[in-house]
Amino acid sequence: MSVFVVDRHHQPLMPCSEKRARLLLARKRAVVHRHVPFVIRLTDRKREQSEVQPVALKLDPGSKTSGMALVRVEQRGEGEVHHALHLAHLSHRGEQVHQALLQRRGYRRRRRTVNLRYRAARFANRRRKAGWLPPSLRSRIGNVLTWATRLQSWAPLTRIEVERVKFDMHLMQHPEVSGIAYQRGELVGWEIRAYLLEKFVRRCVYCGKQNVPFEIDHVRPRSRGGSHRVSNLVLSCHACNQAKGDLTAAEFGHAEVQKQARVPLKDAAAVNATRFALVEALRALGLPVGTWSGGRTRWNRDRFGVEKEHCLDALCVGDVVGITRGRSQMLLIQAQGRGSYQRTNVDGSGFPVGYFTRAKRMRGFATGDLVRAEVPQLPKPLKTEGTHVGRVAVRASGSFRVGKCDGINAKYCVVLQRADGYAYGQAPCPKP
């Protein structure tokens, strides 16, 4: 993995190798600018005194994970060859945002509805702005835009290339669909309850009872990512519905019911909904943005013999005649958020079990900071003796958790990098 380099005025220069970065630091020609990803700052060089080559940022957006590849562009007679400088996996938190909104809605439900008997309806005269997206989708776009902005400040980017895929979700379910069949779904001519009564012959799918009041049950529960899609709905009697709870049909002992439910398409829907908004957000950075189809990415991947990974998919985006990646590592980036606005921890029933402190920062540290703790040897040995580097979790008592080691006193900790809303790791790229 290449090391990012900036000049004395924080202007981006060409990334260098890890060995060269170590030599520059040892010779006092550079200082550490940032730890993860590693960035050094030259103390004796300006951008005007340096030569930079074309560098492109290539993106493979996804619903759960997006791939990023920073490449050096070499122009040859037959076309462009892209040399990988930096590969990364960016894991989104869209599902956590969705669950947090559901939880908040549950807590606020009474306050939003009490004493409203004669009040005019607000929902009847409100209109969403053009281009509105739900917060869980905006979170995904924000993650990619944040890292595109950061990489633009650490590397001399000249352009951005994005894989803008479009999923035909009807075709994904029915490969033979064509013509007017696109307009005729599974429920054509039916209402949902009448359709389910006919489909399951007015029987409970779990116990087989007839002539009882039926309820509509979700094969994969809504609390675990299931949807209202008709293939995810079945008929159930009240007793079986209550006994099943938040289990899937397979976990409830009815694998045959689980088999008839189709694969959820919410990930494909999330990518479809954000593909135009993401490109427009990237264009605001002031760089040329090129868009490419997923078919070309697959063709490049097969042509160059590249494994299926998000960051390697990003490397294969666009019109290229060759790629090189060396024996590189990939950076794992996990979106974490910057804390919680909720001041009270609650149990499963909503009763408070603990309270957050008023101040977010304790003794100069905040949860999520990257710190180094050096606990000295004392006459009375401590189980935390030694050097520990990792993400810190703070407490008002001053006893912190650093990485996997708990109970370290704050006076032994030194901040390496402030929390920025992401957690980091590394993993080796698959070998060719």
Short mmCIF file of C-alpha atoms in Angstrom, two decimals:
data_model
loop_
_atom_site.label_atom_id
_atom_site.label_comp_id
_atom_site.label_asym_id
_atom_site.label_seq_id
_atom_site.Cartn_x
_atom_site.Cartn_y
_atom_site.Cartn_z
CA MET A 1 0.00 0.00 0.00
CA SER A 2 1.44 3.36 -1.02
CA VAL A 3 1.93 6.17 1.47
CA PHE A 4 0.25 9.51 0.79
CA VAL A 5 2.53 12.56 0.66
CA VAL A 6 1.71 16.27 1.04
CA ASP A 7 4.04 19.24 0.80
CA ARG A 8 4.84 21.75 3.52
CA HIS A 9 1.65 23.67 2.66
CA HIS A 10 -0.53 20.52 2.73
CA GLN A 11 -0.79 20.32 -1.07
CA PRO A 12 -0.93 16.73 -2.40
CA LEU A 13 2.10 15.13 -4.08
CA MET A 14 2.56 11.71 -5.67
CA PRO A 15 2.24 8.81 -3.20
CA CYS A 16 5.46 6.96 -2.44
CA SER A 17 6.44 3.46 -1.31
CA GLU A 18 6.54 2.48 2.35
CA LYS A 19 10.32 2.13 2.23
CA ARG A 20 10.77 5.63 0.85
CA ALA A 21 8.44 7.02 3.52
CA ARG A 22 10.53 5.36 6.25
CA LEU A 23 13.72 6.89 4.81
CA LEU A 24 12.18 10.36 4.60
CA LEU A 25 11.04 10.14 8.23
CA ALA A 26 14.43 8.80 9.40
CA ARG A 27 16.28 11.63 7.62
CA LYS A 28 13.99 14.27 9.20
CA ARG A 29 12.74 15.35 5.77
CA ALA A 30 9.15 14.49 6.65
CA VAL A 31 6.81 14.28 9.62
CA VAL A 32 3.73 12.16 10.23
CA HIS A 33 0.66 14.03 9.01
CA ARG A 34 -1.91 11.29 9.68
CA HIS A 35 -1.71 7.71 10.92
CA VAL A 36 -4.62 5.89 9.20
CA PRO A 37 -4.41 5.96 6.27
CA PHE A 38 -0.75 6.88 6.64
CA VAL A 39 0.12 10.35 5.31
CA ILE A 40 3.48 12.10 5.62
CA ARG A 41 4.22 15.81 5.17
CA LEU A 42 7.47 16.93 3.57
CA THR A 43 9.14 19.82 5.38
CA ASP A 44 11.46 20.89 2.55
CA ARG A 45 9.31 20.64 -0.58
CA LYS A 46 6.57 22.63 -2.31
CA ARG A 47 4.11 21.50 -4.97
CA GLU A 48 5.72 23.83 -7.54
CA GLN A 49 9.06 22.06 -7.07
CA SER A 50 7.60 18.61 -7.73
CA GLU A 51 6.32 16.67 -10.70
CA VAL A 52 3.07 14.77 -10.44
CA GLN A 53 1.52 12.18 -12.72
CA PRO A 54 -2.15 11.65 -13.61
CA VAL A 55 -3.98 9.92 -10.75
CA ALA A 56 -7.57 8.63 -10.97
CA LEU A 57 -10.01 7.59 -8.27
CA LYS A 58 -12.16 4.61 -9.29
CA LEU A 59 -15.30 3.67 -7.38
CA ASP A 60 -17.52 0.60 -7.26
CA PRO A 61 -20.56 1.73 -5.20
CA GLY A 62 -22.50 -0.88 -3.26
CA SER A 63 -25.33 -1.14 -0.77
CA LYS A 64 -23.28 -2.57 2.10
CA THR A 65 -19.68 -2.13 0.89
CA SER A 66 -18.16 0.15 -1.73
CA GLY A 67 -14.79 -0.46 -3.35
CA MET A 68 -12.23 2.29 -3.93
CA ALA A 69 -9.06 2.18 -6.00
CA LEU A 70 -6.54 4.97 -6.44
CA VAL A 71 -4.47 4.39 -9.59
CA ARG A 72 -1.59 5.98 -11.47
CA VAL A 73 -2.55 6.35 -15.11
CA GLU A 74 0.09 5.40 -17.68
CA GLN A 75 -0.70 6.29 -21.28
CA ARG A 76 0.46 3.75 -23.87
CA GLY A 77 -0.10 3.47 -27.59
CA GLU A 78 -2.96 0.98 -27.29
CA GLY A 79 -4.63 2.69 -24.35
CA GLU A 80 -4.30 3.31 -20.60
CA VAL A 81 -2.66 1.05 -18.03
CA HIS A 82 -3.71 1.63 -14.43
CA HIS A 83 -1.22 0.94 -11.63
CA ALA A 84 -2.87 0.51 -8.21
CA LEU A 85 -1.60 2.87 -5.52
CA HIS A 86 -4.25 2.38 -2.85
CA LEU A 87 -7.13 -0.10 -2.48
CA ALA A 88 -9.89 0.18 0.11
CA HIS A 89 -13.19 -1.35 1.21
CA LEU A 90 -15.70 1.16 2.60
CA SER A 91 -18.42 -0.50 4.71
CA HIS A 92 -21.59 1.56 5.07
CA ARG A 93 -23.96 1.88 8.04
CA GLY A 94 -27.21 2.35 6.13
CA GLU A 95 -28.96 -0.46 8.00
CA GLN A 96 -27.91 0.95 11.39
CA VAL A 97 -29.29 4.35 10.38
CA HIS A 98 -32.57 2.70 9.36
CA GLN A 99 -32.84 0.83 12.67
CA ALA A 100 -32.02 3.97 14.65
CA LEU A 101 -34.82 5.86 12.90
CA LEU A 102 -37.27 3.07 13.69
CA GLN A 103 -36.22 3.12 17.34
CA ARG A 104 -36.59 6.89 17.56
CA ARG A 105 -40.01 6.71 15.93
CA GLY A 106 -41.09 4.22 18.57
CA TYR A 107 -39.88 6.42 21.43
CA ARG A 108 -41.57 9.54 20.03
CA ARG A 109 -44.82 7.98 18.91
CA ARG A 110 -46.92 9.11 21.85
CA ARG A 111 -45.49 12.65 21.91
CA ARG A 112 -46.23 13.01 18.22
CA THR A 113 -49.83 11.83 18.39
CA VAL A 114 -51.23 12.85 21.80
CA ASN A 115 -53.60 15.87 21.92
CA LEU A 116 -53.95 16.07 18.13
CA ARG A 117 -57.64 15.23 17.80
CA TYR A 118 -58.74 18.45 16.10
CA ARG A 119 -55.45 19.58 14.62
CA ALA A 120 -55.18 19.86 10.82
CA ALA A 121 -53.20 17.05 9.26
CA ARG A 122 -49.62 18.06 8.48
CA PHE A 123 -48.92 15.14 6.15
CA ALA A 124 -51.63 16.31 3.73
CA ASN A 125 -49.89 19.60 2.88
CA ARG A 126 -46.21 18.67 2.90
CA ARG A 127 -44.08 17.95 -0.12
CA ARG A 128 -40.62 16.48 -0.34
CA LYS A 129 -37.98 18.37 -2.26
CA ALA A 130 -36.86 17.15 -5.65
CA GLY A 131 -34.10 14.57 -5.28
CA TRP A 132 -35.06 13.67 -1.71
CA LEU A 133 -33.53 10.44 -0.41
CA PRO A 134 -34.08 8.72 2.95
CA PRO A 135 -31.32 9.16 5.56
CA SER A 136 -30.10 5.55 5.19
CA LEU A 137 -29.37 6.18 1.49
CA ARG A 138 -27.91 9.64 2.11
CA SER A 139 -25.54 7.99 4.57
CA ARG A 140 -24.11 5.79 1.82
CA ILE A 141 -23.61 8.75 -0.52
CA GLY A 142 -22.06 10.78 2.30
CA ASN A 143 -19.52 8.05 3.07
CA VAL A 144 -18.30 7.87 -0.53
CA LEU A 145 -18.24 11.65 -0.90
CA THR A 146 -16.29 12.05 2.34
CA TRP A 147 -13.57 9.68 1.20
CA ALA A 148 -13.41 11.13 -2.29
CA THR A 149 -12.83 14.55 -0.68
CA ARG A 150 -10.15 13.18 1.65
CA LEU A 151 -8.30 11.37 -1.13
CA GLN A 152 -8.43 14.54 -3.23
CA SER A 153 -6.56 16.36 -0.43
CA TRP A 154 -3.90 13.62 -0.13
CA ALA A 155 -3.31 12.71 -3.79
CA PRO A 156 -3.17 14.80 -7.02
CA LEU A 157 -6.43 13.52 -8.49
CA THR A 158 -7.17 14.39 -12.10
CA ARG A 159 -10.47 12.51 -12.57
CA ILE A 160 -13.00 10.16 -10.99
CA GLU A 161 -14.47 7.05 -12.59
CA VAL A 162 -17.63 5.43 -11.21
CA GLU A 163 -19.38 2.18 -12.01
CA ARG A 164 -23.00 3.28 -12.41
CA VAL A 165 -24.91 0.02 -12.47
CA LYS A 166 -28.62 -0.39 -13.09
CA PHE A 167 -30.36 -3.49 -11.76
CA ASP A 168 -33.41 -4.77 -13.65
CA MET A 169 -35.08 -6.32 -10.62
CA HIS A 170 -37.96 -7.81 -12.62
CA LEU A 171 -35.49 -9.50 -14.95
CA MET A 172 -33.49 -10.76 -11.96
CA GLN A 173 -36.57 -12.76 -10.86
CA HIS A 174 -37.87 -13.77 -14.29
CA PRO A 175 -35.09 -14.13 -16.89
CA GLU A 176 -37.64 -14.75 -19.66
CA VAL A 177 -39.70 -11.57 -19.06
CA SER A 178 -40.25 -9.21 -22.00
CA GLY A 179 -42.76 -6.75 -23.44
CA ILE A 180 -46.03 -6.25 -21.61
CA ALA A 181 -45.03 -8.83 -18.97
CA TYR A 182 -43.02 -6.04 -17.30
CA GLN A 183 -46.33 -4.38 -16.40
CA ARG A 184 -47.92 -7.56 -15.04
CA GLY A 185 -46.50 -8.56 -11.71
CA GLU A 186 -47.43 -11.38 -9.41
CA LEU A 187 -50.47 -9.51 -8.03
CA VAL A 188 -52.08 -8.53 -11.32
CA GLY A 189 -55.86 -8.81 -10.85
CA TRP A 190 -55.61 -9.59 -7.11
CA GLU A 191 -55.56 -7.90 -3.75
CA ILE A 192 -52.89 -9.17 -1.37
CA ARG A 193 -55.15 -10.94 1.14
CA ALA A 194 -57.31 -12.55 -1.54
CA TYR A 195 -54.18 -13.61 -3.39
CA LEU A 196 -52.71 -15.26 -0.26
CA LEU A 197 -55.98 -17.05 0.53
CA GLU A 198 -56.00 -18.60 -2.92
CA LYS A 199 -52.29 -19.33 -2.96
CA PHE A 200 -52.29 -21.24 0.35
CA VAL A 201 -55.78 -22.78 -0.07
CA ARG A 202 -57.06 -21.08 3.09
CA ARG A 203 -54.73 -23.06 5.35
CA CYS A 204 -52.14 -22.00 7.91
CA VAL A 205 -48.78 -22.75 6.29
CA TYR A 206 -47.31 -23.87 9.63
CA CYS A 207 -49.97 -26.09 11.23
CA GLY A 208 -52.45 -26.59 8.36
CA LYS A 209 -55.51 -25.32 10.26
CA GLN A 210 -58.56 -24.25 8.30
CA ASN A 211 -61.67 -22.18 9.10
CA VAL A 212 -59.86 -19.93 11.58
CA PRO A 213 -59.08 -16.20 11.40
CA PHE A 214 -55.86 -15.85 9.42
CA GLU A 215 -53.07 -13.31 9.86
CA ILE A 216 -50.47 -12.23 7.31
CA ASP A 217 -47.03 -13.32 8.45
CA HIS A 218 -43.58 -12.41 7.09
CA VAL A 219 -41.38 -15.38 6.21
CA ARG A 220 -38.36 -13.22 6.99
CA PRO A 221 -39.45 -10.86 9.80
CA ARG A 222 -39.45 -7.12 9.24
CA SER A 223 -37.21 -6.73 12.30
CA ARG A 224 -34.54 -8.78 10.50
CA GLY A 225 -34.59 -7.09 7.13
CA GLY A 226 -37.65 -8.71 5.57
CA SER A 227 -39.88 -6.71 3.26
CA HIS A 228 -43.61 -6.44 2.45
CA ARG A 229 -42.95 -8.16 -0.85
CA VAL A 230 -45.72 -10.60 -1.65
CA SER A 231 -43.31 -13.54 -1.95
CA ASN A 232 -42.29 -12.85 1.68
CA LEU A 233 -45.92 -13.05 2.92
CA VAL A 234 -47.79 -16.19 4.03
CA LEU A 235 -51.02 -17.08 5.83
CA SER A 236 -50.74 -18.01 9.50
CA CYS A 237 -53.12 -18.63 12.36
CA HIS A 238 -52.77 -16.44 15.45
CA ALA A 239 -51.14 -19.13 17.59
CA CYS A 240 -48.42 -19.95 15.02
CA ASN A 241 -47.78 -16.28 14.31
CA GLN A 242 -47.20 -15.57 18.01
CA ALA A 243 -45.08 -18.69 18.49
CA LYS A 244 -42.89 -17.85 15.49
CA GLY A 245 -42.11 -14.36 16.80
CA ASP A 246 -39.04 -12.87 15.11
CA LEU A 247 -37.75 -16.18 13.76
CA THR A 248 -37.49 -16.97 10.08
CA ALA A 249 -39.65 -19.77 8.74
CA ALA A 250 -36.58 -22.03 8.51
CA GLU A 251 -35.63 -21.34 12.14
CA PHE A 252 -39.23 -22.04 13.13
CA GLY A 253 -38.88 -25.52 11.62
CA HIS A 254 -40.50 -24.96 8.22
CA ALA A 255 -37.71 -24.86 5.66
CA GLU A 256 -40.21 -25.67 2.90
CA VAL A 257 -41.94 -22.33 3.54
CA GLN A 258 -38.61 -20.51 3.53
CA LYS A 259 -37.75 -21.91 0.11
CA GLN A 260 -40.74 -20.29 -1.57
CA ALA A 261 -39.63 -16.80 -0.47
CA ARG A 262 -37.49 -15.08 -3.05
CA VAL A 263 -34.17 -13.40 -2.38
CA PRO A 264 -34.66 -9.83 -1.06
CA LEU A 265 -33.83 -7.09 -3.56
CA LYS A 266 -33.35 -4.21 -1.12
CA ASP A 267 -29.60 -3.99 -1.80
CA ALA A 268 -30.18 -3.70 -5.54
CA ALA A 269 -32.91 -1.12 -4.88
CA ALA A 270 -30.54 0.95 -2.72
CA VAL A 271 -27.91 1.05 -5.48
CA ASN A 272 -30.54 1.94 -8.10
CA ALA A 273 -31.89 4.78 -5.94
CA THR A 274 -28.49 6.40 -5.28
CA ARG A 275 -26.64 5.98 -8.58
CA PHE A 276 -27.57 9.39 -10.04
CA ALA A 277 -27.33 11.31 -6.75
CA LEU A 278 -23.84 9.91 -6.11
CA VAL A 279 -22.53 11.03 -9.51
CA GLU A 280 -24.00 14.52 -9.04
CA ALA A 281 -22.39 14.77 -5.58
CA LEU A 282 -18.99 13.73 -6.99
CA ARG A 283 -19.21 16.30 -9.79
CA ALA A 284 -19.44 19.01 -7.14
CA LEU A 285 -15.78 18.27 -6.28
CA GLY A 286 -14.74 19.98 -9.51
CA LEU A 287 -13.15 16.94 -11.19
CA PRO A 288 -14.22 15.21 -14.42
CA VAL A 289 -16.46 12.24 -13.55
CA GLY A 290 -16.80 9.31 -15.94
CA THR A 291 -19.46 6.63 -15.58
CA TRP A 292 -19.18 3.04 -16.75
CA SER A 293 -21.44 0.01 -16.85
CA GLY A 294 -21.15 -3.05 -14.65
CA GLY A 295 -20.83 -5.19 -17.78
CA ARG A 296 -17.54 -3.54 -18.73
CA THR A 297 -16.22 -4.09 -15.19
CA ARG A 298 -17.04 -7.81 -15.39
CA TRP A 299 -15.44 -8.02 -18.83
CA ASN A 300 -12.24 -6.37 -17.57
CA ARG A 301 -12.19 -8.60 -14.51
CA ASP A 302 -12.46 -11.77 -16.62
CA ARG A 303 -9.96 -10.47 -19.16
CA PHE A 304 -7.29 -9.70 -16.55
CA GLY A 305 -8.03 -12.71 -14.31
CA VAL A 306 -8.95 -10.64 -11.27
CA GLU A 307 -10.78 -12.08 -8.25
CA LYS A 308 -14.19 -10.84 -7.14
CA GLU A 309 -13.53 -8.18 -4.49
CA HIS A 310 -15.08 -4.74 -4.14
CA CYS A 311 -11.79 -2.87 -4.36
CA LEU A 312 -10.61 -5.02 -7.29
CA ASP A 313 -13.94 -4.39 -9.03
CA ALA A 314 -13.20 -0.67 -8.65
CA LEU A 315 -9.74 -1.27 -10.15
CA CYS A 316 -11.38 -2.84 -13.22
CA VAL A 317 -13.80 0.04 -13.83
CA GLY A 318 -13.43 1.95 -17.08
CA ASP A 319 -11.61 1.69 -20.40
CA VAL A 320 -8.23 0.11 -19.61
CA VAL A 321 -5.88 -2.19 -21.49
CA GLY A 322 -4.01 -3.41 -18.42
CA ILE A 323 -3.81 -3.18 -14.64
CA THR A 324 -1.10 -3.85 -12.05
CA ARG A 325 -1.65 -4.15 -8.33
CA GLY A 326 1.52 -5.75 -6.92
CA ARG A 327 1.35 -7.41 -3.51
CA SER A 328 -0.79 -4.71 -1.99
CA GLN A 329 -2.86 -4.60 1.15
CA MET A 330 -6.35 -3.17 1.22
CA LEU A 331 -7.57 -0.73 3.82
CA LEU A 332 -10.80 -1.72 5.58
CA ILE A 333 -12.91 1.32 6.47
CA GLN A 334 -16.01 0.87 8.62
CA ALA A 335 -18.43 3.79 9.04
CA GLN A 336 -19.15 4.18 12.76
CA GLY A 337 -20.81 7.55 13.18
CA ARG A 338 -19.67 10.19 15.63
CA GLY A 339 -21.57 9.14 18.71
CA SER A 340 -25.18 9.17 19.82
CA TYR A 341 -27.58 12.04 20.37
CA GLN A 342 -29.50 9.78 22.73
CA ARG A 343 -28.53 10.63 26.30
CA THR A 344 -30.02 7.55 27.93
CA ASN A 345 -29.27 3.86 27.48
CA VAL A 346 -32.46 1.78 27.62
CA ASP A 347 -33.28 -1.89 27.86
CA GLY A 348 -35.45 -3.85 25.45
CA SER A 349 -38.64 -2.41 26.98
CA GLY A 350 -37.49 1.21 26.78
CA PHE A 351 -36.67 1.71 30.48
CA PRO A 352 -33.47 3.66 31.26
CA VAL A 353 -30.52 1.58 32.47
CA GLY A 354 -27.73 4.15 32.20
CA TYR A 355 -26.95 7.71 31.19
CA PHE A 356 -24.31 9.26 28.99
CA THR A 357 -22.16 12.03 30.42
CA ARG A 358 -22.91 15.61 29.43
CA ALA A 359 -19.37 16.12 28.10
CA LYS A 360 -18.27 14.00 25.14
CA ARG A 361 -14.56 14.49 25.83
CA MET A 362 -13.00 13.14 29.02
CA ARG A 363 -9.54 14.30 30.11
CA GLY A 364 -8.74 15.31 26.56
CA PHE A 365 -9.95 12.06 24.96
CA ALA A 366 -13.15 11.04 23.18
CA THR A 367 -14.44 7.59 22.31
CA GLY A 368 -13.06 6.62 18.92
CA ASP A 369 -9.70 8.39 19.19
CA LEU A 370 -6.64 6.41 18.12
CA VAL A 371 -4.29 6.42 21.13
CA ARG A 372 -1.09 4.85 22.35
CA ALA A 373 -0.93 3.85 26.01
CA GLU A 374 2.43 3.09 27.65
CA VAL A 375 1.83 1.60 31.09
CA PRO A 376 5.14 1.40 33.04
CA GLN A 377 6.22 -1.36 35.34
CA LEU A 378 5.24 -0.53 38.91
CA PRO A 379 6.19 -2.12 42.26
CA LYS A 380 2.71 -3.57 42.33
CA PRO A 381 2.33 -5.24 38.89
CA LEU A 382 -0.64 -4.25 36.76
CA LYS A 383 -2.31 -6.52 34.21
CA THR A 384 -2.22 -3.60 31.74
CA GLU A 385 1.58 -3.21 31.72
CA GLY A 386 3.17 -2.62 28.33
CA THR A 387 2.36 -0.62 25.20
CA HIS A 388 -1.13 -0.66 23.73
CA VAL A 389 -2.27 1.04 20.52
CA GLY A 390 -5.90 1.15 19.40
CA ARG A 391 -9.28 2.80 19.55
CA VAL A 392 -10.13 4.21 22.97
CA ALA A 393 -13.45 4.06 24.84
CA VAL A 394 -13.57 6.73 27.56
CA ARG A 395 -15.20 6.78 30.99
CA ALA A 396 -15.79 9.63 33.41
CA SER A 397 -13.72 7.74 36.02
CA GLY A 398 -10.59 8.02 33.87
CA SER A 399 -10.28 4.25 33.40
CA PHE A 400 -10.19 3.76 29.63
CA ARG A 401 -10.38 0.81 27.30
CA VAL A 402 -7.72 0.81 24.56
CA GLY A 403 -8.26 -1.82 21.90
CA LYS A 404 -8.94 -5.06 23.78
CA CYS A 405 -7.21 -3.97 26.99
CA ASP A 406 -9.49 -2.49 29.65
CA GLY A 407 -8.72 -0.48 32.77
CA ILE A 408 -5.90 1.78 31.51
CA ASN A 409 -5.51 5.08 33.33
CA ALA A 410 -5.93 8.19 31.21
CA LYS A 411 -2.54 9.60 32.28
CA TYR A 412 -0.74 6.88 30.30
CA CYS A 413 -2.56 7.64 27.01
CA VAL A 414 -1.40 9.85 24.14
CA VAL A 415 -3.61 10.80 21.17
CA LEU A 416 -2.32 9.68 17.77
CA GLN A 417 -5.38 10.59 15.70
CA ARG A 418 -8.70 12.13 16.62
CA ALA A 419 -11.93 10.22 15.97
CA ASP A 420 -13.30 10.90 12.50
CA GLY A 421 -16.37 8.66 12.41
CA TYR A 422 -14.65 5.59 10.94
CA ALA A 423 -12.86 2.48 12.22
CA TYR A 424 -9.92 1.04 10.32
CA GLY A 425 -8.22 -2.26 9.63
CA GLN A 426 -6.09 -3.97 6.99
CA ALA A 427 -6.34 -7.18 5.03
CA PRO A 428 -4.25 -8.72 2.24
CA CYS A 429 -5.60 -8.54 -1.29
CA PRO A 430 -6.36 -11.92 -2.90
CA LYS A 431 -3.40 -13.21 -4.85
CA PRO A 432 -3.75 -13.33 -8.64
#
